[in-house]
Amino acid sequence: MTEGIKGMGVRLVQKVSSAPAFARVAPHVIPALDRAVHRVTRGRVLLSAQLLPGVVLTATGARSGVPRRTPLACMPEEGGGSWILVGSNFGRPGHPAWSANLLAQPDAEINWKGQDIPVTAHLLAGAERAAVWQELLRFWPPYSTYQARVDREIRVFRIVRR
């Protein structure tokens, strides 16, 4: 019974997160809440990770050179040494700033379950991206709605422990 209720909750969140209104509001609210809760709990809790696994990415600003902290949903890969990050930007037109930061400086750090881990990011392309994209759609179906809403190809990164 509990699993059924949880499944219904996940489907409801997936439906809500696919709505255009969510794309307008969420980028301003969710990261700010995530950063605040993460800071207050000293990295033990990431609010959005209650539904999807999440990390806090610290990447060097492409133009500023300043460290930028961004809470992100992620798809952990088997083995525990790599994660997939999706530059969906909630289905909005432009690429998220954090993805440009990783392109300019792929060495970064994530906070995963309260642990700081140095990582290197690799932008996926071609057949490798296509295979991971199919896994992502099984993991979080709203990514297909986000992709359909934009003209750009959503960036997909694999981050690996350094």
Short mmCIF file of C-alpha atoms in Angstrom, two decimals:
data_model
loop_
_atom_site.label_atom_id
_atom_site.label_comp_id
_atom_site.label_asym_id
_atom_site.label_seq_id
_atom_site.Cartn_x
_atom_site.Cartn_y
_atom_site.Cartn_z
CA MET A 1 0.00 0.00 0.00
CA THR A 2 2.77 2.47 0.92
CA GLU A 3 4.55 1.79 -2.38
CA GLY A 4 1.30 2.47 -4.27
CA ILE A 5 0.82 5.81 -2.50
CA LYS A 6 4.45 6.76 -3.12
CA GLY A 7 4.08 5.77 -6.80
CA MET A 8 0.99 7.95 -7.13
CA GLY A 9 2.89 10.85 -5.54
CA VAL A 10 5.78 10.43 -7.97
CA ARG A 11 3.41 10.35 -10.96
CA LEU A 12 1.68 13.51 -9.70
CA VAL A 13 5.03 15.30 -9.34
CA GLN A 14 6.07 14.11 -12.81
CA LYS A 15 2.85 15.53 -14.26
CA VAL A 16 3.22 18.84 -12.41
CA SER A 17 6.90 19.15 -13.35
CA SER A 18 6.00 18.75 -17.03
CA ALA A 19 3.69 21.79 -16.99
CA PRO A 20 4.92 25.03 -18.61
CA ALA A 21 3.96 27.00 -15.48
CA PHE A 22 6.33 24.81 -13.44
CA ALA A 23 9.15 25.69 -15.85
CA ARG A 24 8.52 29.39 -15.18
CA VAL A 25 8.40 29.15 -11.38
CA ALA A 26 10.60 26.19 -10.38
CA PRO A 27 14.00 27.59 -11.43
CA HIS A 28 13.52 30.50 -9.03
CA VAL A 29 12.14 28.53 -6.08
CA ILE A 30 13.55 24.99 -6.00
CA PRO A 31 17.32 25.77 -6.15
CA ALA A 32 16.98 28.48 -3.48
CA LEU A 33 15.11 26.12 -1.14
CA ASP A 34 17.61 23.34 -1.84
CA ARG A 35 20.61 25.58 -1.10
CA ALA A 36 19.05 26.84 2.14
CA VAL A 37 18.10 23.39 3.47
CA HIS A 38 21.46 21.94 2.40
CA ARG A 39 23.32 24.72 4.20
CA VAL A 40 21.21 24.52 7.39
CA THR A 41 21.61 20.72 7.59
CA ARG A 42 25.37 20.92 6.83
CA GLY A 43 24.93 18.86 3.67
CA ARG A 44 22.85 16.09 5.19
CA VAL A 45 19.57 17.00 3.45
CA LEU A 46 18.80 18.11 -0.08
CA LEU A 47 15.07 18.85 -0.22
CA SER A 48 14.52 17.92 -3.88
CA ALA A 49 16.43 14.65 -3.32
CA GLN A 50 13.44 13.40 -1.36
CA LEU A 51 11.94 12.61 -4.76
CA LEU A 52 14.94 12.26 -7.07
CA PRO A 53 18.58 11.65 -6.16
CA GLY A 54 20.45 14.92 -6.06
CA VAL A 55 23.86 16.53 -5.72
CA VAL A 56 25.09 20.03 -5.08
CA LEU A 57 27.51 20.81 -7.89
CA THR A 58 30.29 23.31 -7.26
CA ALA A 59 31.71 24.39 -10.61
CA THR A 60 33.94 27.31 -11.55
CA GLY A 61 32.04 30.13 -13.27
CA ALA A 62 32.95 30.19 -16.98
CA ARG A 63 33.23 33.99 -17.06
CA SER A 64 33.69 34.96 -13.42
CA GLY A 65 36.07 32.23 -12.27
CA VAL A 66 34.09 32.18 -9.01
CA PRO A 67 32.86 28.85 -7.54
CA ARG A 68 29.12 28.40 -8.22
CA ARG A 69 26.98 26.01 -6.16
CA THR A 70 23.95 24.51 -7.88
CA PRO A 71 21.61 21.85 -6.50
CA LEU A 72 20.78 19.36 -9.27
CA ALA A 73 18.86 16.17 -9.74
CA CYS A 74 21.10 13.36 -10.88
CA MET A 75 20.97 9.77 -11.99
CA PRO A 76 23.59 7.75 -10.09
CA GLU A 77 25.22 5.07 -12.21
CA GLU A 78 25.94 1.55 -11.08
CA GLY A 79 29.14 1.18 -9.11
CA GLY A 80 28.85 4.49 -7.26
CA GLY A 81 31.68 6.31 -9.07
CA SER A 82 29.68 8.29 -11.61
CA TRP A 83 26.49 10.28 -11.99
CA ILE A 84 24.49 11.66 -14.91
CA LEU A 85 23.52 15.35 -14.88
CA VAL A 86 20.88 16.69 -17.27
CA GLY A 87 20.89 20.31 -18.46
CA SER A 88 17.13 20.39 -18.92
CA ASN A 89 16.73 23.83 -17.34
CA PHE A 90 13.17 22.72 -16.52
CA GLY A 91 12.37 22.72 -20.26
CA ARG A 92 13.25 26.39 -20.74
CA PRO A 93 14.93 27.59 -23.96
CA GLY A 94 18.52 28.29 -22.88
CA HIS A 95 21.13 25.93 -21.52
CA PRO A 96 21.58 26.25 -17.75
CA ALA A 97 24.62 28.27 -16.64
CA TRP A 98 26.11 25.34 -14.73
CA SER A 99 26.41 23.38 -18.00
CA ALA A 100 28.44 26.18 -19.63
CA ASN A 101 30.61 26.24 -16.50
CA LEU A 102 31.35 22.51 -16.87
CA LEU A 103 32.15 22.91 -20.56
CA ALA A 104 34.68 25.65 -19.72
CA GLN A 105 36.13 23.88 -16.66
CA PRO A 106 35.19 20.18 -16.38
CA ASP A 107 36.91 19.66 -13.01
CA ALA A 108 34.35 20.32 -10.30
CA GLU A 109 33.08 19.01 -6.99
CA ILE A 110 29.79 17.50 -5.90
CA ASN A 111 28.27 17.05 -2.51
CA TRP A 112 26.63 13.63 -2.56
CA LYS A 113 24.78 12.56 0.59
CA GLY A 114 26.83 14.99 2.68
CA GLN A 115 30.21 13.96 1.22
CA ASP A 116 32.32 16.31 -0.94
CA ILE A 117 33.68 14.44 -3.98
CA PRO A 118 36.04 15.86 -6.64
CA VAL A 119 34.72 15.00 -10.12
CA THR A 120 35.39 15.55 -13.79
CA ALA A 121 32.51 16.17 -16.20
CA HIS A 122 32.23 14.75 -19.71
CA LEU A 123 29.60 16.03 -22.14
CA LEU A 124 27.96 13.01 -23.77
CA ALA A 125 27.38 12.96 -27.53
CA GLY A 126 26.30 10.60 -30.29
CA ALA A 127 25.46 6.99 -29.50
CA GLU A 128 26.70 7.32 -25.91
CA ARG A 129 24.31 10.21 -25.25
CA ALA A 130 21.44 8.40 -27.02
CA ALA A 131 21.87 5.31 -24.82
CA VAL A 132 22.02 7.34 -21.62
CA TRP A 133 19.05 9.46 -22.76
CA GLN A 134 16.91 6.31 -22.98
CA GLU A 135 17.93 5.39 -19.42
CA LEU A 136 17.09 8.94 -18.30
CA LEU A 137 13.60 8.73 -19.81
CA ARG A 138 12.92 5.55 -17.82
CA PHE A 139 14.36 7.23 -14.71
CA TRP A 140 12.40 10.52 -15.05
CA PRO A 141 9.87 10.59 -17.96
CA PRO A 142 9.32 14.40 -17.83
CA TYR A 143 12.71 14.83 -19.56
CA SER A 144 10.93 13.95 -22.83
CA THR A 145 8.48 16.82 -22.26
CA TYR A 146 11.35 19.20 -21.53
CA GLN A 147 13.15 18.16 -24.74
CA ALA A 148 9.97 18.53 -26.82
CA ARG A 149 9.53 22.08 -25.52
CA VAL A 150 12.93 23.37 -26.64
CA ASP A 151 14.81 23.66 -29.95
CA ARG A 152 18.21 22.90 -28.40
CA GLU A 153 19.55 19.44 -27.61
CA ILE A 154 19.53 19.10 -23.85
CA ARG A 155 23.08 18.65 -22.57
CA VAL A 156 23.82 15.42 -20.72
CA PHE A 157 26.98 15.05 -18.65
CA ARG A 158 28.60 12.08 -16.98
CA ILE A 159 30.53 13.15 -13.92
CA VAL A 160 33.13 10.74 -12.56
CA ARG A 161 35.21 10.71 -9.40
CA ARG A 162 38.72 12.09 -9.79
#
